[in-house]
Amino acid sequence: MEIISSLVRTEISVSSVSREEEEFVVEGETLGMPSKVYVRPEEIGDMIGVFLSWRAIAYFLRWPFLYARWYLERQDLERQLRSFGIILSLSLIGVLLLGGRGALRAFPLQGAAALLSFAVFAFVAALVTERRSLLYGAVMLAEVAEHLLLYAAGAEATSYATWALAPLAVLAIIGWLLQRRAAEQDGGNPHAKALFRNGYILISLYAGILLWSFGSHLSAAAWRLYVPLLGFAAYFLWRFALTLRLPQLYFGIIYLALGYVVLVRSIPGMPAAYQGLPILALAIGMMLVASSYHEALEFRRLHPLYLAGMILSLLALIPVLDSRLAMLLYLAAMATHYFWMHREGARKLTVDQPGDQFVLWTAFLFANGAAYLALLLFFLYGFEPAPLILLAALAFSLNELKMGFAQPRSLFRRRTQHLYWAGLFWTVFVAVTLRWLGSAHPWPSRAPFAVPFVVVGIMVGLWTLRTYRVEAQRQHLGHSLLDASYLLIAVSYLLPSVSGETRLVASVVLTILYLLVFLILYGVTQEPYLVHGVTVALLFFLSHLLAGLTARPLAQALLLSAVGLLSMLTVLIRPPVAAVRRHTLTLSWFLLSGLALYAALPSHRATLLVSTIWAAAYLLGSVAVERATQATPQNASS
């Protein structure tokens, strides 16, 4: 019994009754202490009258039911009975599914209607009883009902995974609405989480089916394979955008990559060698998304995108190996992206973090690796006159040029290496352009067309020198660009030689054009280092002139070696004070040694003799060469 008053609220439990003289005694405990209640004789009549009132009689009549309810609530038997009822109903449904398979096949529409009704009852019971486990049963029953409907409609079994996107979308929408309503009420909704987990279970089930019957799905219709995979990827990526949980991003990337690869392979009319290019596009897209959100999110939430993009960009190389053109386009796109990623990352990424450093240097290595591999392909397989190859060579040249002028320090100790690579790719671009002029014209008539490209390279170098004239630390960029442009002069002389056609006429024309160009440029800019270009042109003209005077390789090689050794001795014994003259003589001696070896190649005896002469000369003069190199001013290119 509970006693409630304005002063005290306590409970008293009755254990026994007794009599003490004329008083009726009720014994019990109050707050854990023994207590007694004394009822006087005159109060007994009042108590009997109270218990015989209509309210007391009505309570006594309802007492058995009230006591049963109290007992059930106290023992939590109501929840146990509900659980027993749920288990019994699910068991009956399971018996119906297993025992009535024949009837379900014979009457699929009726079976689907029955299972849908069971699913609705389970869903309502889950909302009423707040038992989330019922939602799993409701979703599975609805999915079996969908299978029966598809079976009744005559749909093929390979399309079931595609149709599973419909219930997946329903789960996503209902879960999102419940979650949004809970967010408006400043609380969480456990039913929404259960629905999202049902979506994961549904995806896992159908992903296992697709994996088990991958071959049959691919042979029947590829869209029945990539459509559900891309739908599963969209679900996981949508969940990651809401929760930022990494497992969802991992699964989303896996399903996206698998579905996209199947989609690319099923594109009609696309050659197998070019299928790596759209795969590379997906990899680039992943890394662009990660880079755009890198400042807003932590690296650990984005590194799966970076990692997946890098792995996909490497896997995309496998299909393009069958075509040189596809491989060059792949390498050009890959180098362009990773060069951009390195430049942007050096400005945005926090290089103090190990993950950011990994992205930065991996992008740098991938970009340069692609560029060097493309350059190797150019020189191994020649320069096919195709517009796409022109674009690839131009892209490589511009990428290396931008890296040479980039503010962040690269893996190289100096940035001039990028400018030399830019000159090499510019040379490849010019060579492809000259071949594109038409195979009907011989090389000597096409070689002078290289002069305007040489002028462009020289003008860029001169502009760089003038721009950074006051910055002594960056003047070497202009000199490196001039040196790279002089490489094109050498190529314009070598192209007729490699083709085996008449060389003297082309050499005379080229030499006259180059002398006029350098005289005009020197008169305008007064840049002394332009003499290097004149030196390259004159030395190649000398080699062609000797080839026209005598056909003996040994005589040509010895005459070129004599002039080169004279330049070498002048530099080593009495080096000029002016840096330009010293560098010009050094350039002459290096270039003449190479020209002498090239002229001696047709004769084994001449090759052995000239190689021996220049090997001895370089070995004997190594100490003087080192001393002369150390004396070179820092702001001049050697």
XYZ file of C-alpha atoms in Angstrom:
638
model
C 0.000 0.000 0.000
C 1.135 3.551 -0.750
C 0.377 6.514 1.509
C 0.474 9.923 -0.193
C -0.024 13.239 1.609
C 1.252 16.785 1.306
C 3.942 16.022 3.863
C 5.043 12.464 3.113
C 4.845 9.802 0.462
C 5.624 6.266 1.591
C 4.717 2.632 1.126
C 3.553 0.138 3.727
C 3.450 -3.581 3.191
C 1.066 -5.762 5.258
C 2.563 -8.963 6.612
C 0.156 -10.012 9.394
C -2.734 -8.913 11.651
C -3.297 -9.342 15.388
C -5.255 -7.977 18.290
C -3.991 -6.076 21.237
C -6.753 -5.718 23.792
C -9.631 -3.930 21.983
C -7.593 -2.639 19.008
C -7.054 -4.356 15.662
C -3.343 -4.314 14.725
C -1.992 -4.476 11.161
C 1.736 -5.363 11.128
C 4.113 -4.688 8.217
C 7.122 -2.671 7.017
C 7.529 0.991 6.099
C 10.759 2.159 4.415
C 12.383 -1.117 5.430
C 11.501 -0.749 9.108
C 8.884 -2.743 11.113
C 5.683 -0.791 11.658
C 2.158 -1.261 13.116
C -1.176 0.304 12.287
C -3.723 0.360 15.168
C -7.413 0.374 14.243
C -9.801 1.261 17.034
C -13.140 -0.551 17.399
C -15.231 2.443 16.351
C -13.223 2.666 13.094
C -14.025 -0.919 12.063
C -17.616 -0.019 11.179
C -16.481 2.893 8.988
C -14.059 0.585 7.110
C -16.771 -2.013 6.460
C -19.057 0.707 5.095
C -16.338 1.924 2.734
C -15.624 -1.567 1.361
C -19.352 -2.197 0.776
C -19.738 0.955 -1.376
C -20.537 0.642 -5.130
C -17.107 1.901 -6.132
C -15.417 -0.705 -3.986
C -17.701 -3.445 -5.305
C -16.971 -2.408 -8.942
C -13.259 -2.454 -8.233
C -13.501 -5.918 -6.679
C -15.346 -7.168 -9.754
C -12.626 -5.785 -12.105
C -9.840 -6.827 -9.799
C -8.948 -10.144 -11.571
C -8.435 -8.354 -14.899
C -6.527 -5.467 -13.337
C -4.347 -7.898 -11.474
C -3.596 -9.888 -14.668
C -2.622 -6.722 -16.548
C -0.410 -5.605 -13.685
C 1.239 -8.995 -13.519
C 1.890 -9.113 -17.263
C 3.436 -5.674 -17.266
C 5.529 -6.533 -14.247
C 6.813 -9.759 -15.766
C 7.212 -8.194 -19.357
C 5.142 -11.083 -20.643
C 3.395 -8.795 -23.122
C 6.611 -8.273 -25.039
C 7.293 -11.990 -24.856
C 3.845 -12.759 -26.221
C 4.374 -10.266 -29.060
C 7.715 -11.875 -29.831
C 6.117 -15.303 -29.788
C 3.400 -14.054 -32.139
C 5.951 -12.541 -34.511
C 8.026 -15.706 -34.570
C 4.909 -17.827 -35.114
C 3.682 -15.627 -37.991
C 7.096 -15.589 -39.695
C 7.353 -19.349 -39.280
C 3.939 -19.816 -40.903
C 5.025 -17.559 -43.783
C 8.221 -19.603 -44.164
C 6.230 -22.848 -44.215
C 3.969 -21.305 -46.844
C 6.923 -20.320 -49.024
C 8.655 -23.665 -48.746
C 5.606 -25.906 -48.889
C 3.689 -23.917 -51.460
C 6.355 -23.488 -54.106
C 4.331 -25.378 -56.637
C 1.269 -23.280 -55.949
C 3.311 -20.069 -56.178
C 4.629 -21.110 -59.605
C 1.143 -22.033 -60.746
C -0.478 -18.873 -59.387
C 2.307 -16.239 -59.245
C 0.006 -13.211 -59.197
C -2.031 -14.511 -56.272
C 1.162 -15.482 -54.449
C 2.681 -12.066 -55.042
C -0.466 -10.373 -53.686
C -0.382 -12.562 -50.560
C 3.307 -11.920 -49.931
C 2.870 -8.190 -50.480
C 0.075 -8.151 -47.910
C 2.339 -9.999 -45.463
C 5.083 -7.461 -46.178
C 2.698 -4.569 -45.471
C 1.557 -6.202 -42.188
C 5.189 -6.716 -41.156
C 6.045 -3.113 -42.014
C 3.081 -1.787 -39.982
C 3.953 -4.099 -37.086
C 7.522 -2.789 -37.141
C 6.289 0.794 -36.883
C 3.783 -0.017 -34.117
C 5.960 -2.277 -31.991
C 9.206 -0.398 -32.831
C 10.877 -3.700 -33.615
C 13.298 -2.960 -36.476
C 13.892 -6.661 -37.112
C 10.450 -6.878 -38.723
C 11.595 -4.514 -41.453
C 14.098 -7.094 -42.692
C 11.338 -9.661 -43.060
C 9.072 -7.127 -44.770
C 11.742 -6.260 -47.333
C 12.522 -9.895 -48.083
C 8.832 -10.725 -48.531
C 8.405 -7.760 -50.867
C 11.434 -8.887 -52.878
C 10.066 -12.426 -53.248
C 6.765 -10.897 -54.361
C 8.637 -8.863 -56.994
C 10.249 -12.063 -58.274
C 6.826 -13.660 -58.619
C 5.535 -10.639 -60.539
C 8.511 -10.756 -62.898
C 8.012 -14.509 -63.339
C 4.356 -13.926 -64.160
C 5.313 -11.214 -66.681
C 7.739 -13.596 -68.431
C 10.884 -11.596 -67.648
C 14.229 -13.345 -68.100
C 16.168 -14.351 -65.016
C 19.170 -12.240 -66.085
C 17.050 -9.078 -65.781
C 16.068 -9.627 -62.140
C 19.114 -7.712 -60.862
C 18.138 -4.722 -62.987
C 14.585 -4.760 -61.649
C 16.002 -4.915 -58.109
C 16.938 -1.246 -58.496
C 13.243 -0.367 -58.091
C 12.860 -1.678 -54.487
C 16.326 -0.300 -53.734
C 15.159 3.164 -54.798
C 11.985 2.781 -52.696
C 14.040 1.855 -49.630
C 16.329 4.828 -50.216
C 13.428 7.279 -50.607
C 11.472 6.023 -47.561
C 14.617 5.924 -45.422
C 15.589 9.426 -46.520
C 12.123 10.776 -45.720
C 12.128 9.152 -42.250
C 15.611 10.456 -41.585
C 14.668 13.950 -42.739
C 11.597 13.960 -40.498
C 13.699 12.812 -37.541
C 16.262 15.546 -38.249
C 13.509 18.174 -38.166
C 12.517 16.865 -34.715
C 16.152 16.897 -33.513
C 16.305 13.153 -33.133
C 17.309 9.959 -34.865
C 15.119 7.402 -36.577
C 16.215 3.773 -36.119
C 13.790 2.614 -38.802
C 15.635 4.678 -41.431
C 18.913 2.982 -40.541
C 17.219 -0.411 -40.778
C 15.892 0.425 -44.242
C 19.349 1.516 -45.413
C 20.798 -1.734 -44.065
C 18.142 -3.620 -45.995
C 19.442 -1.852 -49.083
C 22.941 -3.120 -48.343
C 21.625 -6.656 -47.889
C 19.699 -6.431 -51.144
C 22.794 -5.216 -53.012
C 24.953 -7.959 -51.508
C 22.419 -10.602 -52.539
C 22.209 -9.495 -56.159
C 25.918 -8.747 -56.404
C 26.571 -12.365 -55.444
C 24.089 -13.519 -58.099
C 25.772 -11.347 -60.746
C 29.197 -12.630 -59.779
C 28.011 -16.237 -59.839
C 26.456 -15.907 -63.288
C 28.791 -13.238 -64.703
C 29.377 -15.031 -67.981
C 25.718 -15.663 -68.722
C 24.798 -12.044 -67.968
C 27.598 -10.739 -70.176
C 26.714 -13.013 -73.085
C 22.970 -12.377 -72.847
C 22.999 -8.581 -72.705
C 25.750 -6.452 -71.229
C 23.316 -3.755 -70.077
C 21.793 -6.232 -67.643
C 25.172 -6.367 -65.985
C 26.421 -2.778 -65.978
C 23.055 -1.110 -65.220
C 22.607 -2.807 -61.800
C 26.303 -2.383 -60.987
C 26.141 1.332 -61.706
C 22.896 1.557 -59.723
C 24.540 -0.148 -56.734
C 27.456 2.283 -57.059
C 25.076 5.253 -57.055
C 23.417 3.968 -53.862
C 26.709 3.568 -51.997
C 28.104 6.896 -53.204
C 24.863 8.628 -52.191
C 25.133 7.114 -48.732
C 28.781 8.211 -48.508
C 27.806 11.770 -49.410
C 25.380 11.756 -46.456
C 27.461 9.908 -43.853
C 31.115 10.249 -45.027
C 31.813 6.649 -43.997
C 34.724 5.067 -45.825
C 33.287 1.522 -46.335
C 30.460 3.011 -48.382
C 32.974 4.879 -50.554
C 35.031 1.719 -51.075
C 32.020 -0.311 -52.187
C 30.782 2.542 -54.349
C 34.123 2.783 -56.150
C 34.291 -0.989 -56.695
C 30.797 -1.195 -58.189
C 31.381 1.959 -60.246
C 34.635 0.627 -61.706
C 33.157 -2.786 -62.529
C 30.013 -1.372 -64.114
C 31.913 1.256 -66.075
C 34.407 -1.260 -67.466
C 31.560 -3.529 -68.633
C 29.852 -0.487 -70.164
C 33.002 0.520 -72.061
C 33.580 -3.011 -73.347
C 30.010 -3.164 -74.642
C 30.186 0.075 -76.679
C 29.476 -0.995 -80.275
C 32.143 -0.227 -82.844
C 34.865 0.795 -80.377
C 38.202 -0.954 -81.079
C 39.562 -2.929 -78.159
C 42.807 -0.919 -78.188
C 40.924 2.333 -77.547
C 38.859 1.060 -74.606
C 41.570 2.156 -72.209
C 40.947 5.840 -73.015
C 37.428 6.085 -71.460
C 38.695 4.046 -68.489
C 41.457 6.619 -68.067
C 38.772 9.327 -68.259
C 36.981 7.720 -65.281
C 40.246 7.594 -63.322
C 40.913 11.257 -64.073
C 37.360 12.141 -63.039
C 37.798 10.394 -59.673
C 41.001 12.287 -58.944
C 39.474 15.596 -60.041
C 36.582 15.075 -57.617
C 39.015 14.229 -54.812
C 41.134 17.285 -55.625
C 38.128 19.611 -55.655
C 37.035 18.469 -52.154
C 40.529 18.086 -50.716
C 40.445 21.363 -48.814
C 36.938 20.820 -47.419
C 37.389 17.203 -46.248
C 40.165 15.287 -44.557
C 42.593 13.313 -46.694
C 41.591 10.021 -45.089
C 38.067 10.473 -46.470
C 39.377 11.072 -49.998
C 42.373 8.773 -50.346
C 40.204 5.920 -51.774
C 39.380 8.176 -54.744
C 43.041 9.048 -55.292
C 44.109 5.423 -54.917
C 41.357 4.048 -57.172
C 42.092 6.694 -59.803
C 45.787 5.849 -59.865
C 45.117 2.102 -60.071
C 42.556 2.566 -62.866
C 44.921 4.846 -64.797
C 47.530 2.088 -64.733
C 45.043 -0.655 -65.647
C 43.881 1.446 -68.608
C 47.345 0.917 -70.111
C 46.622 -2.772 -70.782
C 44.127 -2.328 -73.684
C 46.090 0.466 -75.415
C 49.245 -1.667 -75.757
C 47.899 -3.050 -79.041
C 47.944 0.330 -80.813
C 50.776 2.882 -80.879
C 48.384 5.737 -81.606
C 46.043 4.777 -78.758
C 49.008 4.424 -76.443
C 50.351 7.877 -77.365
C 46.924 9.424 -76.764
C 46.704 7.583 -73.450
C 50.143 8.780 -72.379
C 49.367 12.357 -73.466
C 46.131 12.466 -71.464
C 47.754 10.802 -68.462
C 50.772 13.131 -68.463
C 48.579 16.222 -68.895
C 46.371 15.258 -65.974
C 49.173 14.298 -63.609
C 51.218 17.388 -64.500
C 48.172 19.518 -63.680
C 47.554 17.500 -60.532
C 51.160 18.031 -59.401
C 51.039 21.774 -60.004
C 47.652 22.187 -58.303
C 48.617 19.859 -55.479
C 51.804 21.770 -54.755
C 49.661 24.855 -54.159
C 46.684 23.297 -52.361
C 47.914 20.178 -50.590
C 49.400 20.284 -47.127
C 52.814 18.863 -47.948
C 53.536 18.282 -44.251
C 51.041 15.421 -44.240
C 52.324 12.009 -45.440
C 49.179 11.348 -47.486
C 49.459 14.670 -49.308
C 53.137 14.056 -50.023
C 52.264 10.648 -51.453
C 49.712 12.174 -53.834
C 52.089 14.969 -54.828
C 55.100 12.823 -55.658
C 53.073 9.997 -57.197
C 51.474 12.511 -59.568
C 54.935 13.846 -60.440
C 56.351 10.379 -61.127
C 53.329 9.288 -63.184
C 53.439 12.475 -65.273
C 57.129 12.227 -66.052
C 56.982 8.457 -66.559
C 54.237 8.881 -69.150
C 56.176 11.660 -70.884
C 59.428 9.697 -71.082
C 57.651 6.561 -72.273
C 55.940 8.580 -75.014
C 59.274 10.055 -76.095
C 60.738 6.544 -76.275
C 57.819 5.430 -78.455
C 58.365 8.387 -80.769
C 61.989 7.496 -81.368
C 61.471 3.717 -81.524
C 58.539 3.617 -83.941
C 59.026 6.846 -85.866
C 56.776 9.799 -86.358
C 53.530 8.874 -88.084
C 51.946 11.896 -89.813
C 48.620 11.910 -87.933
C 46.760 14.879 -86.393
C 46.308 13.081 -83.061
C 50.045 12.458 -82.789
C 50.604 16.162 -83.451
C 48.258 17.015 -80.593
C 49.951 14.492 -78.300
C 53.448 15.872 -78.998
C 52.231 19.440 -78.518
C 50.537 18.506 -75.233
C 53.732 16.914 -73.927
C 55.764 19.972 -74.906
C 53.382 22.415 -73.206
C 53.205 20.258 -70.050
C 56.974 20.145 -69.692
C 57.205 23.874 -70.420
C 54.719 24.660 -67.653
C 56.560 22.383 -65.230
C 59.786 24.241 -66.001
C 58.159 27.530 -65.022
C 56.182 26.136 -62.094
C 56.785 27.809 -58.769
C 56.812 24.699 -56.528
C 60.055 22.789 -56.570
C 59.918 19.508 -58.426
C 61.713 16.234 -57.802
C 64.603 17.502 -59.919
C 67.135 19.738 -58.251
C 66.628 22.313 -60.995
C 63.727 22.963 -63.341
C 65.833 23.184 -66.503
C 65.409 19.439 -67.113
C 61.728 20.041 -67.863
C 62.638 22.681 -70.425
C 64.999 20.324 -72.242
C 62.218 17.723 -72.341
C 59.898 20.427 -73.683
C 62.426 21.062 -76.444
C 62.545 17.367 -77.288
C 58.774 17.117 -77.601
C 58.699 20.340 -79.607
C 61.217 18.711 -81.927
C 58.980 15.660 -82.268
C 56.043 17.955 -83.045
C 58.044 19.665 -85.803
C 59.250 16.334 -87.206
C 55.693 15.004 -87.426
C 54.589 18.268 -89.023
C 57.341 18.030 -91.648
C 56.330 14.478 -92.469
C 52.721 15.634 -92.712
C 53.617 18.076 -95.483
C 53.439 15.247 -97.964
C 55.484 12.210 -98.814
C 55.702 13.342 -102.459
C 58.253 16.022 -101.558
C 61.786 14.898 -100.655
C 63.293 15.805 -97.303
C 65.636 18.492 -98.632
C 62.666 20.476 -99.907
C 60.800 20.044 -96.606
C 63.658 20.699 -94.211
C 63.591 24.551 -94.539
C 60.070 24.519 -93.110
C 61.676 23.821 -89.724
C 63.080 27.366 -89.597
C 59.851 29.063 -88.370
C 59.537 26.536 -85.535
C 63.140 27.207 -84.552
C 62.384 30.917 -84.493
C 59.395 30.295 -82.203
C 61.560 28.388 -79.733
C 64.276 31.049 -79.795
C 61.753 33.842 -79.289
C 60.296 32.061 -76.234
C 63.787 31.718 -74.796
C 64.603 35.366 -75.467
C 61.332 36.491 -73.918
C 62.133 34.426 -70.821
C 65.590 35.978 -70.578
C 64.189 39.475 -70.874
C 61.422 38.760 -68.344
C 63.754 37.361 -65.694
C 66.765 39.529 -66.431
C 66.782 40.969 -62.901
C 66.275 37.545 -61.296
C 69.665 35.916 -61.509
C 68.324 32.649 -60.093
C 65.856 32.240 -62.987
C 67.966 33.420 -65.905
C 69.008 29.835 -66.529
C 65.418 29.137 -67.663
C 65.896 31.349 -70.713
C 69.268 29.813 -71.552
C 67.796 26.318 -71.222
C 65.004 27.216 -73.630
C 67.570 28.531 -76.135
C 69.561 25.309 -75.835
C 66.395 23.244 -76.355
C 65.497 25.236 -79.470
C 68.962 24.613 -80.921
C 68.171 20.895 -80.805
C 65.629 21.510 -83.539
C 68.365 23.005 -85.713
C 70.276 19.743 -85.445
C 67.155 17.734 -86.298
C 66.463 19.838 -89.405
C 69.937 18.912 -90.688
C 69.686 15.270 -89.638
C 66.324 14.489 -91.260
C 67.692 14.564 -94.848
C 70.700 12.515 -93.708
C 68.544 9.831 -92.113
C 66.380 9.531 -95.239
C 69.520 8.963 -97.381
C 68.600 11.721 -99.819
C 70.746 14.549 -101.188
C 71.894 16.686 -98.252
C 74.159 19.457 -99.579
C 71.411 21.528 -101.220
C 69.242 21.420 -98.103
C 72.242 22.298 -95.918
C 73.084 25.367 -97.999
C 69.479 26.612 -97.864
C 69.125 25.910 -94.151
C 72.434 27.536 -93.273
C 71.610 30.707 -95.184
C 68.191 30.924 -93.527
C 69.577 30.330 -90.045
C 72.338 32.936 -90.503
C 69.769 35.511 -91.599
C 67.488 34.672 -88.654
C 70.254 34.914 -86.064
C 71.642 38.128 -87.509
C 68.205 39.740 -87.347
C 67.530 38.477 -83.828
C 70.948 39.538 -82.588
C 70.505 42.972 -84.072
C 67.207 43.365 -82.233
C 68.036 41.750 -78.878
C 71.858 41.985 -78.590
C 71.792 38.582 -76.867
C 75.332 37.077 -77.116
C 74.187 33.491 -76.494
C 72.506 33.413 -79.900
C 75.934 32.516 -81.244
C 75.277 28.954 -80.043
C 72.603 28.532 -82.682
C 74.949 29.844 -85.388
C 77.593 27.394 -84.173
C 75.211 24.425 -84.424
C 74.120 25.410 -87.937
C 77.689 25.935 -89.199
C 79.000 22.670 -87.752
C 76.229 20.635 -89.353
C 76.815 22.465 -92.622
C 80.500 21.547 -92.311
C 79.649 17.869 -91.876
C 77.377 17.911 -94.931
C 79.984 19.791 -96.932
C 82.643 17.171 -96.123
C 80.164 14.415 -97.034
C 79.656 16.104 -100.395
C 83.406 16.493 -101.025
C 84.401 12.931 -100.127
C 82.438 9.713 -99.794
C 85.018 8.029 -97.534
C 83.671 7.769 -93.931
C 87.185 7.672 -92.456
C 88.231 10.939 -94.137
C 85.044 12.704 -93.020
C 85.409 11.459 -89.456
C 89.110 12.434 -89.207
C 88.528 15.946 -90.554
C 85.663 16.531 -88.125
C 87.734 15.080 -85.282
C 90.634 17.413 -86.119
C 88.443 20.501 -85.857
C 86.860 19.182 -82.658
C 90.232 18.402 -81.026
C 91.423 21.890 -81.923
C 88.417 23.394 -80.141
C 89.013 21.099 -77.179
C 92.666 22.038 -76.834
C 91.817 25.731 -77.065
C 89.328 25.441 -74.194
C 91.601 23.311 -72.013
C 94.918 25.050 -72.616
C 93.994 28.691 -73.164
C 90.316 29.128 -72.286
C 88.841 32.468 -73.379
C 87.911 34.902 -70.651
C 84.456 35.617 -72.090
C 81.947 32.980 -71.024
C 80.174 33.059 -74.397
C 83.342 32.189 -76.306
C 84.302 29.481 -73.833
C 80.890 27.905 -74.054
C 80.867 28.157 -77.850
C 84.171 26.292 -78.117
C 82.970 23.674 -75.617
C 79.743 23.185 -77.564
C 81.757 22.873 -80.806
C 84.020 20.212 -79.405
C 81.118 18.103 -78.006
C 79.087 18.434 -81.181
C 82.025 17.682 -83.507
C 82.858 14.536 -81.558
C 79.301 13.290 -82.105
C 79.321 14.258 -85.785
C 82.644 12.470 -86.268
C 81.257 9.274 -84.744
C 78.106 9.564 -86.870
C 80.168 10.015 -90.045
C 82.317 6.974 -89.189
C 79.373 4.592 -88.674
C 79.362 3.117 -92.237
C 82.918 1.810 -91.709
C 83.845 -0.437 -88.797
C 87.498 0.533 -89.016
C 86.686 4.251 -89.036
C 84.253 3.804 -86.102
C 86.895 1.971 -84.029
C 89.599 4.541 -84.790
C 87.453 7.633 -84.099
C 86.008 6.099 -80.907
C 89.520 5.405 -79.648
C 90.700 8.935 -80.424
C 87.821 10.618 -78.621
C 87.888 8.213 -75.681
C 91.552 9.006 -75.098
C 90.905 12.733 -75.526
C 88.116 12.780 -72.984
C 90.058 10.692 -70.481
C 93.199 12.807 -70.727
C 91.299 16.061 -70.534
C 88.884 15.055 -67.759
C 90.698 17.063 -65.065
C 90.845 20.162 -67.228
C 87.214 19.701 -68.234
C 86.171 19.635 -64.572
C 88.221 22.754 -63.847
C 86.745 24.555 -66.852
C 83.233 23.561 -65.841
C 83.712 24.881 -62.304
C 84.868 28.192 -63.753
C 81.582 28.576 -65.674
C 79.421 31.460 -64.371
C 76.183 30.327 -62.692
C 73.974 32.501 -64.860
C 75.208 30.994 -68.112
C 74.184 27.712 -69.744
C 77.015 25.291 -70.352
